[in-house]
Short mmCIF file of C-alpha atoms and ligand atoms in Angstrom, two decimals:
data_model
loop_
_atom_site.label_atom_id
_atom_site.label_comp_id
_atom_site.label_asym_id
_atom_site.label_seq_id
_atom_site.Cartn_x
_atom_site.Cartn_y
_atom_site.Cartn_z
CA UNK J 1 74.73 23.96 -139.52
CA UNK J 2 78.44 24.42 -139.09
CA UNK J 3 80.53 23.70 -142.16
CA UNK J 4 84.23 23.13 -142.59
CA UNK J 5 84.46 26.63 -144.04
CA UNK J 6 82.83 28.05 -140.89
CA UNK J 7 85.43 26.18 -138.86
CA UNK J 8 88.38 27.35 -140.96
CA UNK J 9 87.21 30.97 -140.69
CA UNK J 10 86.67 30.71 -136.95
CA UNK J 11 89.98 28.94 -136.37
CA UNK J 12 91.83 31.89 -137.93
CA UNK J 13 90.58 34.14 -135.13
CA UNK J 14 91.60 31.76 -132.41
CA UNK J 15 95.38 31.65 -132.32
CA UNK J 16 95.22 33.39 -128.93
CA UNK J 17 92.86 30.74 -127.59
CA UNK J 18 95.37 28.08 -128.56
CA UNK J 19 98.14 29.96 -126.71
CA UNK J 20 95.90 30.28 -123.65
CA UNK J 21 95.13 26.55 -123.70
CA UNK J 22 98.79 25.65 -124.16
CA UNK J 23 99.74 27.79 -121.15
CA UNK J 24 97.59 25.72 -118.79
CA UNK J 25 99.65 23.65 -116.33
CA UNK J 26 96.70 21.26 -116.10
CA UNK J 27 97.06 20.24 -119.75
CA UNK J 28 97.42 16.48 -119.53
CA UNK J 29 100.65 14.76 -120.54
CA UNK J 30 99.40 11.33 -121.56
CA UNK J 31 95.74 11.73 -122.42
CA UNK J 32 94.07 13.06 -125.54
CA UNK J 33 92.34 16.40 -125.05
CA UNK J 34 90.52 18.86 -127.28
CA UNK J 35 93.16 21.09 -128.94
CA UNK J 36 90.94 23.95 -127.72
CA UNK J 37 87.32 23.93 -126.56
CA UNK J 38 85.19 20.98 -125.57
CA UNK J 39 85.51 17.20 -126.03
CA UNK J 40 83.13 14.39 -125.20
CA UNK J 41 82.66 10.82 -126.47
CA UNK J 42 85.33 8.89 -128.39
CA UNK J 43 83.98 8.06 -131.85
CA UNK J 44 84.90 6.04 -134.93
CA UNK J 45 87.77 4.10 -133.32
CA UNK J 46 89.49 1.89 -135.88
CA UNK J 47 92.80 0.77 -137.34
CA UNK J 48 93.22 1.38 -141.03
CA UNK J 49 96.39 0.39 -142.92
CA UNK J 50 98.46 0.42 -139.73
CA UNK J 51 97.15 3.75 -138.43
CA UNK J 52 94.77 4.01 -135.50
CA UNK J 53 92.13 6.70 -135.92
CA UNK J 54 90.62 8.28 -132.83
CA UNK J 55 87.76 10.66 -133.43
CA UNK J 56 85.77 12.41 -130.72
CA UNK J 57 82.80 14.65 -130.13
CA UNK J 58 84.23 18.12 -130.44
CA UNK J 59 83.08 21.73 -130.12
CA UNK J 60 86.30 23.53 -131.00
CA UNK J 61 85.64 27.02 -129.63
CA UNK J 62 83.47 26.64 -126.58
CA UNK J 63 84.12 25.03 -123.21
CA UNK J 64 80.43 24.19 -122.78
CA UNK J 65 77.94 22.02 -124.70
CA UNK J 66 78.03 23.39 -128.26
CA UNK J 67 77.65 22.37 -131.89
CA UNK J 68 79.25 18.96 -132.35
CA UNK J 69 81.86 18.08 -134.98
CA UNK J 70 84.18 15.08 -134.90
CA UNK J 71 87.72 15.97 -133.74
CA UNK J 72 90.46 13.64 -134.97
CA UNK J 73 93.79 12.19 -133.84
CA UNK J 74 95.85 9.43 -135.42
CA UNK J 75 98.61 7.28 -133.96
CA UNK J 76 100.67 4.23 -134.83
CA UNK J 77 102.03 3.52 -131.36
CA UNK J 78 99.79 5.28 -128.78
CA UNK J 79 102.64 7.62 -127.81
CA UNK J 80 103.16 9.73 -130.94
CA UNK J 81 100.00 11.32 -132.29
CA UNK J 82 98.96 13.59 -135.10
CA UNK J 83 96.28 16.15 -134.41
CA UNK J 84 94.19 16.36 -137.57
CA UNK J 85 91.54 18.77 -138.78
CA UNK J 86 88.05 17.89 -137.58
CA UNK J 87 86.65 15.12 -139.76
CA UNK J 88 82.87 15.48 -139.78
CA UNK J 89 80.82 18.67 -139.73
CA UNK J 90 77.08 19.20 -139.36
CA UNK J 91 76.58 20.50 -142.86
CA UNK J 92 73.45 18.83 -144.25
CA UNK J 93 69.82 19.12 -143.26
CA UNK J 94 69.84 15.65 -141.67
CA UNK J 95 72.64 16.49 -139.22
CA UNK J 96 72.31 20.26 -138.99
CA UNK J 97 72.36 20.40 -135.17
CA UNK J 98 75.36 18.21 -134.59
CA UNK J 99 77.21 15.18 -135.89
CA UNK J 100 76.62 13.03 -132.83
CA UNK J 101 78.42 9.88 -131.74
CA UNK J 102 79.10 6.92 -133.97
CA UNK J 103 81.48 4.17 -134.94
CA UNK J 104 83.70 2.96 -137.76
CA UNK J 105 83.74 -0.34 -139.61
CA UNK J 106 86.59 -1.26 -141.95
CA UNK J 107 85.57 -3.29 -145.01
CA UNK J 108 87.23 -3.85 -148.40
CA UNK J 109 89.89 -1.22 -147.73
CA UNK J 110 87.40 1.50 -146.88
CA UNK J 111 86.23 2.90 -143.57
CA UNK J 112 82.48 3.12 -143.15
CA UNK J 113 81.45 5.57 -140.47
CA UNK J 114 77.97 5.46 -138.98
CA UNK J 115 76.81 8.32 -136.79
CA UNK J 116 73.74 10.15 -135.56
CA UNK J 117 72.67 13.33 -137.32
CA UNK J 118 70.96 15.44 -134.68
CA UNK J 119 68.20 17.81 -135.79
CA UNK J 120 66.21 20.08 -133.51
CA UNK J 121 63.05 21.70 -134.75
CA UNK J 122 62.76 25.33 -133.75
CA UNK J 123 59.32 26.28 -135.05
CA UNK J 124 57.64 25.88 -131.64
CA UNK J 125 58.27 24.79 -128.08
CA UNK J 126 59.20 21.11 -127.85
CA UNK J 127 60.45 18.86 -125.09
CA UNK J 128 62.98 17.42 -127.60
CA UNK J 129 62.44 13.97 -126.10
CA UNK J 130 59.04 12.90 -127.36
CA UNK J 131 58.89 15.56 -130.02
CA UNK J 132 60.82 18.18 -131.93
CA UNK J 133 63.93 16.11 -132.64
CA UNK J 134 65.20 13.96 -135.49
CA UNK J 135 67.93 11.44 -134.92
CA UNK J 136 69.10 10.27 -138.32
CA UNK J 137 71.44 7.33 -138.80
CA UNK J 138 73.94 8.40 -141.42
CA UNK J 139 76.90 6.71 -143.13
CA UNK J 140 79.96 8.21 -144.76
CA UNK J 141 82.54 6.11 -146.60
CA UNK J 142 86.21 7.05 -146.54
CA UNK J 143 89.27 5.79 -148.43
CA UNK J 144 91.71 7.29 -145.96
CA UNK J 145 90.04 8.36 -142.69
CA UNK J 146 90.41 12.04 -143.60
CA UNK J 147 87.94 12.58 -146.43
CA UNK J 148 84.65 11.06 -147.44
CA UNK J 149 82.02 11.04 -150.17
CA UNK J 150 78.35 11.88 -149.84
CA UNK J 151 76.46 11.42 -146.59
CA UNK J 152 74.02 8.52 -146.86
CA UNK J 153 71.02 8.72 -144.56
CA UNK J 154 69.93 5.16 -143.72
CA UNK J 155 67.35 5.75 -141.06
CA UNK J 156 65.13 8.54 -139.86
CA UNK J 157 62.59 8.69 -137.02
CA UNK J 158 60.16 6.76 -139.23
CA UNK J 159 62.44 3.74 -139.30
CA UNK J 160 62.56 3.21 -135.55
CA UNK J 161 59.95 1.14 -133.67
CA UNK J 162 56.76 3.12 -133.09
CA UNK J 163 56.97 2.90 -129.29
CA UNK J 164 60.23 4.85 -129.24
CA UNK J 165 60.84 8.46 -128.16
CA UNK J 166 62.93 10.74 -130.38
CA UNK J 167 66.12 9.71 -128.57
CA UNK J 168 67.72 6.98 -130.68
CA UNK J 169 71.41 7.38 -131.34
CA UNK J 170 75.07 6.33 -131.27
CA UNK J 171 75.21 3.51 -133.87
CA UNK J 172 77.95 0.91 -133.44
CA UNK J 173 78.38 -1.56 -136.30
CA UNK J 174 79.86 -5.06 -135.97
CA UNK J 175 79.89 -8.33 -137.85
CA UNK J 176 78.92 -11.82 -136.69
CA UNK J 177 79.09 -14.83 -139.03
CA UNK J 178 79.00 -12.76 -142.20
CA UNK J 179 76.02 -10.65 -141.10
CA UNK J 180 76.36 -7.01 -140.13
CA UNK J 181 74.59 -5.61 -137.12
CA UNK J 182 74.14 -2.08 -135.84
CA UNK J 183 73.28 -1.35 -132.22
CA UNK J 184 71.69 1.96 -131.22
CA UNK J 185 70.96 3.48 -127.82
CA UNK J 186 67.29 4.22 -127.22
CA UNK J 187 64.61 5.60 -124.94
CA UNK J 188 61.08 4.30 -125.35
CA UNK J 189 58.12 6.61 -125.08
CA UNK J 190 57.38 4.91 -121.75
CA UNK J 191 60.83 6.15 -120.62
CA UNK J 192 62.49 2.78 -120.64
CA UNK J 193 66.12 2.57 -121.71
CA UNK J 194 67.00 -0.13 -124.25
CA UNK J 195 69.19 -0.91 -127.23
CA UNK J 196 67.90 -1.49 -130.77
CA UNK J 197 69.62 -3.81 -133.19
CA UNK J 198 69.41 -3.45 -136.96
CA UNK J 199 70.81 -5.94 -139.41
CA UNK J 200 72.21 -5.89 -142.92
CA UNK J 201 72.86 -8.80 -145.26
CA UNK J 202 74.46 -6.66 -147.99
CA UNK J 203 76.06 -3.88 -145.91
CA UNK J 204 73.91 -1.39 -147.82
CA UNK J 205 70.37 -1.66 -146.49
CA UNK J 206 69.48 -2.06 -142.83
CA UNK J 207 66.39 -3.65 -141.33
CA UNK J 208 65.13 -3.67 -137.77
CA UNK J 209 66.11 -6.93 -136.07
CA UNK J 210 65.49 -6.91 -132.32
CA UNK J 211 65.80 -4.94 -129.11
CA UNK J 212 67.67 -5.63 -125.91
CA UNK J 213 66.12 -4.51 -122.65
CA UNK J 214 65.88 -5.57 -119.05
CA UNK J 215 62.68 -7.03 -117.71
CA UNK J 216 62.26 -4.29 -115.12
CA UNK J 217 63.17 -0.80 -116.43
CA UNK J 218 66.80 0.08 -115.82
CA UNK J 219 66.92 3.82 -116.46
CA UNK J 220 65.12 5.85 -119.12
CA UNK J 221 67.83 6.01 -121.78
CA UNK J 222 70.84 3.87 -122.71
CA UNK J 223 73.47 5.94 -124.49
CA UNK J 224 76.46 4.71 -126.48
CA UNK J 225 75.79 0.95 -126.56
CA UNK J 226 78.63 -1.36 -127.57
CA UNK J 227 77.94 -5.07 -127.97
CA UNK J 228 81.15 -7.07 -127.85
CA UNK J 229 82.43 -10.59 -127.38
CA UNK J 230 85.26 -11.25 -124.93
CA UNK J 231 86.54 -14.80 -124.72
CA UNK J 232 83.40 -15.96 -126.52
CA UNK J 233 81.03 -14.26 -124.03
CA UNK J 234 78.74 -11.36 -124.94
CA UNK J 235 78.80 -8.08 -123.07
CA UNK J 236 76.58 -5.08 -123.65
CA UNK J 237 78.42 -1.98 -122.51
CA UNK J 238 76.23 1.12 -122.31
CA UNK J 239 75.45 4.26 -120.35
CA UNK J 240 72.05 4.09 -118.65
CA UNK J 241 70.58 7.38 -117.47
CA UNK J 242 68.06 7.63 -114.65
CA UNK J 243 69.36 5.11 -112.11
CA UNK J 244 69.02 6.12 -108.45
CA UNK J 245 72.05 5.82 -106.19
CA UNK J 246 72.06 2.70 -103.98
CA UNK J 247 74.58 3.00 -101.16
CA UNK J 248 78.01 3.18 -102.76
CA UNK J 249 76.66 2.02 -106.13
CA UNK J 250 75.48 4.23 -109.00
CA UNK J 251 76.90 7.31 -107.30
CA UNK J 252 77.40 9.27 -110.53
CA UNK J 253 74.57 11.15 -112.20
CA UNK J 254 74.63 8.75 -115.17
CA UNK J 255 76.06 5.25 -115.26
CA UNK J 256 78.62 3.64 -117.48
CA UNK J 257 78.73 -0.12 -117.22
CA UNK J 258 77.84 -3.45 -118.72
CA UNK J 259 75.56 -6.44 -118.73
CA UNK J 260 76.97 -9.90 -119.40
CA UNK J 261 74.61 -11.59 -121.87
CA UNK J 262 73.66 -14.97 -123.25
CA UNK J 263 72.81 -13.96 -126.78
CA UNK J 264 71.88 -15.64 -130.00
CA UNK J 265 71.68 -12.82 -132.52
CA UNK J 266 70.39 -14.94 -135.36
CA UNK J 267 67.58 -16.37 -133.31
CA UNK J 268 66.95 -13.08 -131.52
CA UNK J 269 67.07 -14.74 -128.11
CA UNK J 270 68.92 -13.47 -125.08
CA UNK J 271 69.25 -13.45 -121.37
CA UNK J 272 70.59 -10.26 -119.80
CA UNK J 273 72.48 -10.49 -116.51
CA UNK J 274 73.26 -8.05 -113.72
CA UNK J 275 74.59 -4.59 -114.53
CA UNK J 276 78.07 -3.71 -113.27
CA UNK J 277 79.65 -0.29 -113.26
CA UNK J 278 82.65 -0.36 -115.53
CA UNK J 279 84.58 2.14 -113.45
CA UNK J 280 83.96 3.46 -109.95
CA UNK J 281 85.42 6.96 -110.37
CA UNK J 282 83.85 10.34 -111.04
CA UNK J 283 84.68 10.80 -114.70
CA UNK J 284 83.75 7.97 -116.98
CA UNK J 285 81.20 7.91 -119.76
CA UNK J 286 80.42 7.00 -123.37
CA UNK J 287 82.98 4.24 -123.84
CA UNK J 288 83.79 2.81 -127.23
CA UNK J 289 85.87 -0.26 -128.05
CA UNK J 290 87.55 -1.51 -131.20
CA UNK J 291 89.70 -4.48 -132.09
CA UNK J 292 93.30 -3.73 -133.01
CA UNK J 293 95.58 -5.61 -135.40
CA UNK J 294 96.82 -7.84 -132.59
CA UNK J 295 93.23 -8.86 -131.83
CA UNK J 296 93.08 -6.88 -128.59
CA UNK J 297 89.80 -5.19 -127.65
CA UNK J 298 90.80 -1.65 -126.71
CA UNK J 299 88.47 0.71 -124.94
CA UNK J 300 88.50 4.47 -124.60
CA UNK J 301 86.03 6.58 -122.69
CA UNK J 302 85.18 10.19 -122.23
CA UNK J 303 86.96 11.15 -118.99
CA UNK J 304 84.02 13.32 -118.05
CA UNK J 305 80.31 12.95 -117.56
CA UNK J 306 77.37 15.04 -118.76
CA UNK J 307 75.38 17.24 -116.36
CA UNK J 308 77.56 16.51 -113.31
CA UNK J 309 77.61 19.11 -110.57
CA UNK J 310 81.40 19.42 -110.57
CA UNK J 311 82.26 23.10 -110.60
CA UNK J 312 84.97 25.72 -111.07
CA UNK J 313 87.08 23.38 -113.11
CA UNK J 314 90.18 25.44 -113.73
CA UNK J 315 90.71 24.32 -117.34
CA UNK J 316 87.53 26.12 -118.39
CA UNK J 317 89.02 29.58 -117.99
CA UNK J 318 92.01 28.31 -119.94
CA UNK J 319 89.77 27.54 -122.89
CA UNK J 320 89.37 23.76 -122.79
CA UNK J 321 87.29 21.11 -121.09
CA UNK J 322 87.48 17.32 -120.73
CA UNK J 323 89.70 14.57 -122.11
CA UNK J 324 89.69 10.91 -123.08
CA UNK J 325 90.80 8.17 -120.69
CA UNK J 326 93.96 6.16 -121.21
CA UNK J 327 93.42 3.26 -123.62
CA UNK J 328 92.53 0.03 -121.80
CA UNK J 329 92.63 -3.55 -122.94
CA UNK J 330 89.54 -5.58 -122.12
CA UNK J 331 89.53 -9.23 -121.10
CA UNK J 332 87.19 -11.20 -118.89
CA UNK J 333 87.20 -13.21 -115.69
CA UNK J 334 84.18 -14.86 -114.01
CA UNK J 335 81.74 -13.07 -116.31
CA UNK J 336 83.19 -9.68 -115.38
CA UNK J 337 85.12 -7.30 -117.61
CA UNK J 338 88.76 -6.76 -116.67
CA UNK J 339 90.51 -3.54 -117.78
CA UNK J 340 94.25 -3.19 -118.05
CA UNK J 341 96.34 -0.25 -119.21
CA UNK J 342 97.58 -0.64 -122.77
CA UNK J 343 101.11 -2.03 -122.76
CA UNK J 344 102.30 0.67 -125.18
CA UNK J 345 101.96 3.22 -122.35
CA UNK J 346 105.13 1.72 -120.82
CA UNK J 347 107.10 3.62 -123.46
CA UNK J 348 106.25 6.80 -121.50
CA UNK J 349 108.38 5.70 -118.54
CA UNK J 350 111.38 7.97 -118.05
CA UNK J 351 112.78 6.51 -114.81
CA UNK J 352 111.88 3.55 -112.61
CA UNK J 353 112.49 2.45 -109.03
CA UNK J 354 111.52 -0.57 -107.06
CA UNK J 355 111.48 -1.09 -103.26
CA UNK J 356 110.25 -3.57 -100.72
CA UNK J 357 108.60 -1.94 -97.76
CA UNK J 358 107.10 -2.70 -94.40
CA UNK J 359 103.99 -0.72 -93.44
CA UNK J 360 105.02 2.50 -95.06
CA UNK J 361 106.83 4.10 -97.90
CA UNK J 362 107.18 7.64 -99.15
CA UNK J 363 107.79 8.33 -102.80
CA UNK J 364 109.92 11.21 -104.06
CA UNK J 365 108.27 14.33 -105.48
CA UNK J 366 106.97 13.68 -109.01
CA UNK J 367 104.44 15.28 -111.32
CA UNK J 368 103.30 12.63 -113.80
CA UNK J 369 103.89 9.11 -112.62
CA UNK J 370 102.81 5.51 -112.29
CA UNK J 371 102.85 3.50 -109.05
CA UNK J 372 102.41 -0.24 -108.73
CA UNK J 373 101.90 -1.89 -105.34
CA UNK J 374 101.92 -5.60 -104.59
CA UNK J 375 100.51 -6.31 -101.15
CA UNK J 376 100.25 -9.42 -99.03
CA UNK J 377 97.26 -9.86 -96.70
CA UNK J 378 96.31 -6.24 -96.97
CA UNK J 379 93.60 -5.15 -94.50
CA UNK J 380 94.30 -1.45 -94.34
CA UNK J 381 95.81 0.91 -96.87
CA UNK J 382 96.08 4.67 -97.23
CA UNK J 383 97.69 6.28 -100.23
CA UNK J 384 97.93 10.02 -99.91
CA UNK J 385 98.52 11.75 -103.24
CA UNK J 386 98.99 15.50 -102.76
CA UNK J 387 97.37 17.09 -99.67
CA UNK J 388 93.77 16.22 -100.31
CA UNK J 389 93.58 13.23 -102.64
CA UNK J 390 93.38 9.98 -100.77
CA UNK J 391 92.89 6.34 -101.69
CA UNK J 392 91.98 4.01 -98.83
CA UNK J 393 91.16 0.36 -98.27
CA UNK J 394 89.33 -0.26 -95.03
CA UNK J 395 86.88 -3.01 -94.03
CA UNK J 396 86.98 -4.33 -97.58
CA UNK J 397 85.90 -1.04 -99.11
CA UNK J 398 88.22 0.81 -101.47
CA UNK J 399 87.59 4.55 -101.55
CA UNK J 400 88.80 7.54 -103.53
CA UNK J 401 88.35 10.78 -101.65
CA UNK J 402 89.06 14.36 -102.58
CA UNK J 403 88.52 17.76 -101.12
CA UNK J 404 89.32 21.01 -102.92
CA UNK J 405 91.22 19.32 -105.74
CA UNK J 406 88.01 17.54 -106.74
CA UNK J 407 86.04 20.71 -107.65
CA UNK J 408 82.90 19.10 -106.24
CA UNK J 409 84.03 15.49 -106.50
CA UNK J 410 84.01 14.07 -102.98
CA UNK J 411 84.05 10.30 -102.48
CA UNK J 412 83.53 7.12 -104.52
CA UNK J 413 83.87 3.54 -103.26
CA UNK J 414 83.71 -0.09 -104.23
CA UNK J 415 83.47 -3.27 -102.15
CA UNK J 416 86.47 -5.51 -102.69
CA UNK J 417 86.93 -8.81 -100.89
CA UNK J 418 90.70 -8.65 -101.00
CA UNK J 419 93.32 -6.32 -102.35
CA UNK J 420 96.60 -7.58 -103.77
CA UNK J 421 97.51 -5.13 -106.47
CA UNK J 422 97.10 -1.39 -106.97
CA UNK J 423 98.22 0.34 -110.16
CA UNK J 424 97.88 4.12 -110.32
CA UNK J 425 98.50 6.56 -113.17
CA UNK J 426 98.77 10.18 -112.11
CA UNK J 427 98.69 12.86 -114.80
CA UNK J 428 98.68 16.65 -114.21
CA UNK J 429 94.91 16.71 -113.69
CA UNK J 430 93.70 13.11 -113.68
CA UNK J 431 94.12 9.84 -111.83
CA UNK J 432 93.32 6.34 -113.05
CA UNK J 433 93.51 3.44 -110.60
CA UNK J 434 93.45 -0.25 -111.58
CA UNK J 435 92.80 -2.66 -108.67
CA UNK J 436 93.71 -6.36 -108.68
CA UNK J 437 94.96 -6.20 -112.27
CA UNK J 438 91.88 -4.42 -113.55
CA UNK J 439 89.03 -6.07 -111.63
CA UNK J 440 87.92 -2.59 -110.59
CA UNK J 441 89.02 0.83 -111.82
CA UNK J 442 88.58 4.42 -110.66
CA UNK J 443 88.95 7.27 -113.12
CA UNK J 444 88.80 10.90 -112.11
CA UNK J 445 89.84 14.41 -112.99
CA UNK J 446 91.45 16.34 -110.11
CA UNK J 447 93.20 19.66 -109.88
CA UNK J 448 95.82 19.54 -107.15
CA UNK J 449 97.36 22.87 -106.13
CA UNK J 450 100.90 21.64 -106.67
CA UNK J 451 101.19 19.38 -109.64
CA UNK J 452 104.45 18.08 -108.23
CA UNK J 453 103.49 15.93 -105.28
CA UNK J 454 104.90 13.49 -102.76
CA UNK J 455 102.88 10.31 -102.40
CA UNK J 456 102.91 8.45 -99.11
CA UNK J 457 101.66 4.93 -98.57
CA UNK J 458 100.71 3.28 -95.29
CA UNK J 459 99.43 -0.24 -94.77
CA UNK J 460 99.21 -2.99 -92.16
CA UNK J 461 101.44 -5.26 -94.17
CA UNK J 462 104.51 -5.71 -96.30
CA UNK J 463 104.68 -5.14 -99.98
CA UNK J 464 106.67 -4.06 -102.97
CA UNK J 465 106.36 -0.74 -104.68
CA UNK J 466 107.47 0.12 -108.19
CA UNK J 467 107.19 3.64 -109.48
CA UNK J 468 107.98 5.32 -112.76
CA UNK J 469 108.12 8.93 -113.76
CA UNK J 470 106.20 9.41 -116.98
CA UNK J 471 106.87 11.56 -120.01
CA UNK J 472 104.34 13.02 -122.42
CA UNK J 473 102.56 12.05 -125.57
CA UNK J 474 104.16 13.72 -128.57
CA UNK J 475 101.49 15.42 -130.62
CA UNK J 476 102.28 16.84 -134.06
CA UNK J 477 99.92 18.93 -136.11
CA UNK J 478 98.74 17.80 -139.48
C1 FRU W 501 76.88 10.87 -124.83
C2 FRU W 501 76.11 11.65 -125.88
C3 FRU W 501 75.67 10.75 -127.00
C4 FRU W 501 75.51 11.71 -128.14
C5 FRU W 501 76.66 12.65 -127.91
C6 FRU W 501 76.42 14.07 -128.31
O1 FRU W 501 77.75 11.66 -124.10
O2 FRU W 501 75.02 12.33 -125.31
O3 FRU W 501 74.49 10.01 -126.72
O4 FRU W 501 75.60 11.09 -129.37
O5 FRU W 501 76.95 12.60 -126.52
O6 FRU W 501 77.59 14.83 -128.16
#
C-alpha cells in the first residue's frame, strides 16, 4: 500500500529532486510530464464543468516501474495547466499493489472513475499471469475531480470468464443508447489477447456481456482497450502484446493500434477488421480518448513504451522519465483513423514564417518549433533535424532515423503511396510527425546534443514551408 500520507511525507524530503528535474534542459515545453519520477498511461480523461482533467499512471519518486498512483493535471485551454496532488492512491486491500489504469465517466454532475486495483500475492512463488495476482475493477465517485468517497469494488477475479488468466484490466466505460458498457483488456489462459465487455442497465451493477477477439490469435494480451465511434463507425483501439515484427510493421516491442469493427453491441455480433498501427514511431502506447464539449474525440497516449530496449535516456539521471503525447483529434477516412494536432496548440506559436521553395530550404536555428510542408509530386524528401535525426521519403517509404540522439531508437518506417503534407512538432526531447493531414503519424523521444538546431529540407520538387517557433505550456501548482 501507499497512502496519501505516505506520499505527503515522502514529498517533503524531495524538494531537491524537484530542483534536479527542473534543471534538465530536456524537460519538454509543450507536453505533460511527471513533476518528478515516472509517468505512464493517461487515465480518467474527461471534461467536468468546463475543466479538462488529465490523470496518469504515476510513481512520483522513482524513474523506474514503481508503485502506481494517479497523477493529475487540469486545464481549460490545453496551454495553461494546473499540476494537482495525485488523485488516487493504492490504499485498500483490493488495490494495494497499484491503482492501475482506468477511465472516467461523467453522469448527473459527478465523475465516476473506474480503474484496476492490482494485487500481488507474496506468500509463494507465482508467475503473476496465471496465478498470484488479483485485478479488481473498482469505482470511485467524485463531485469535483479532486476528492472521492469510498472505493467500490465491482469485480474480482471470480467475476471474469473462467478461461481467463489473471491479467484483466484497464476498464473504459461508455454509453450507447442508454446502456452503459465497460471494456477491459484481457489475456486468456491459452495466451490469447482479447477484450471483455460488461454491461450495466442501472449504472450500479455490471454483468458480463461479450468478448471481442480475432479469429486467429493476435498477441497474448490486449492492454488499454478503447471502443469508440467515429463518424458512426466503430473502432477498437488497444495495445496488443506478443506480435512478431513483419518487415517494417510491428517494429516496436508492443503494438498500439486499432481494428475497425462492424459491431452490434445489443445483439453481441461483430466483425473485426485488419489491425493498423496507430502511430509508426518509437514511443506510443496506452492511448485513451474522451469526447470534449465541442464533440471532438481527443486522444492522448503515453509517449513511451514498456520494456523497450532504449537505454541511457538522459532524463533518468535528472529524476524523471516519460511524458504524454500532444493531444490529437480523431476523425476517420476510408475506415482508417486520422489524427490531427489539437487546434488549441496554435496558441503556443510565438513567431511564424512562410516561404515557397524549390528543391531545398534551410530553416533558421530554433529549439521548439513546428514545420508544415506542402509538396507537389514529391518522390524524394530528406528532412535533417539536428545532426543525426532524419526523416526521409524514398520509393514510397517514409522513414524516421536516428543515431545517438535515439538512445537505442534506430529506424521506423511506413509505406505511403504519395506524400503531400508533412507537419512536424519538435520539442526539446520529442518529435511528432503528422503525414498527409494525419493519415500516418510518428511519435518519438530523442535527445539531440544541441537542443537548438537548424533543420534542412531537400526534395525533388517545389513546395511551401511554414514554420513557427513555439512557446511553453504554463503550469501552475495547486
Ligand atoms: C499499460 C499498463 C496497463 C496497466 C498500467 C500499469 O502501460 O501496463 O495495462 O493498467 O500500465 O501502470
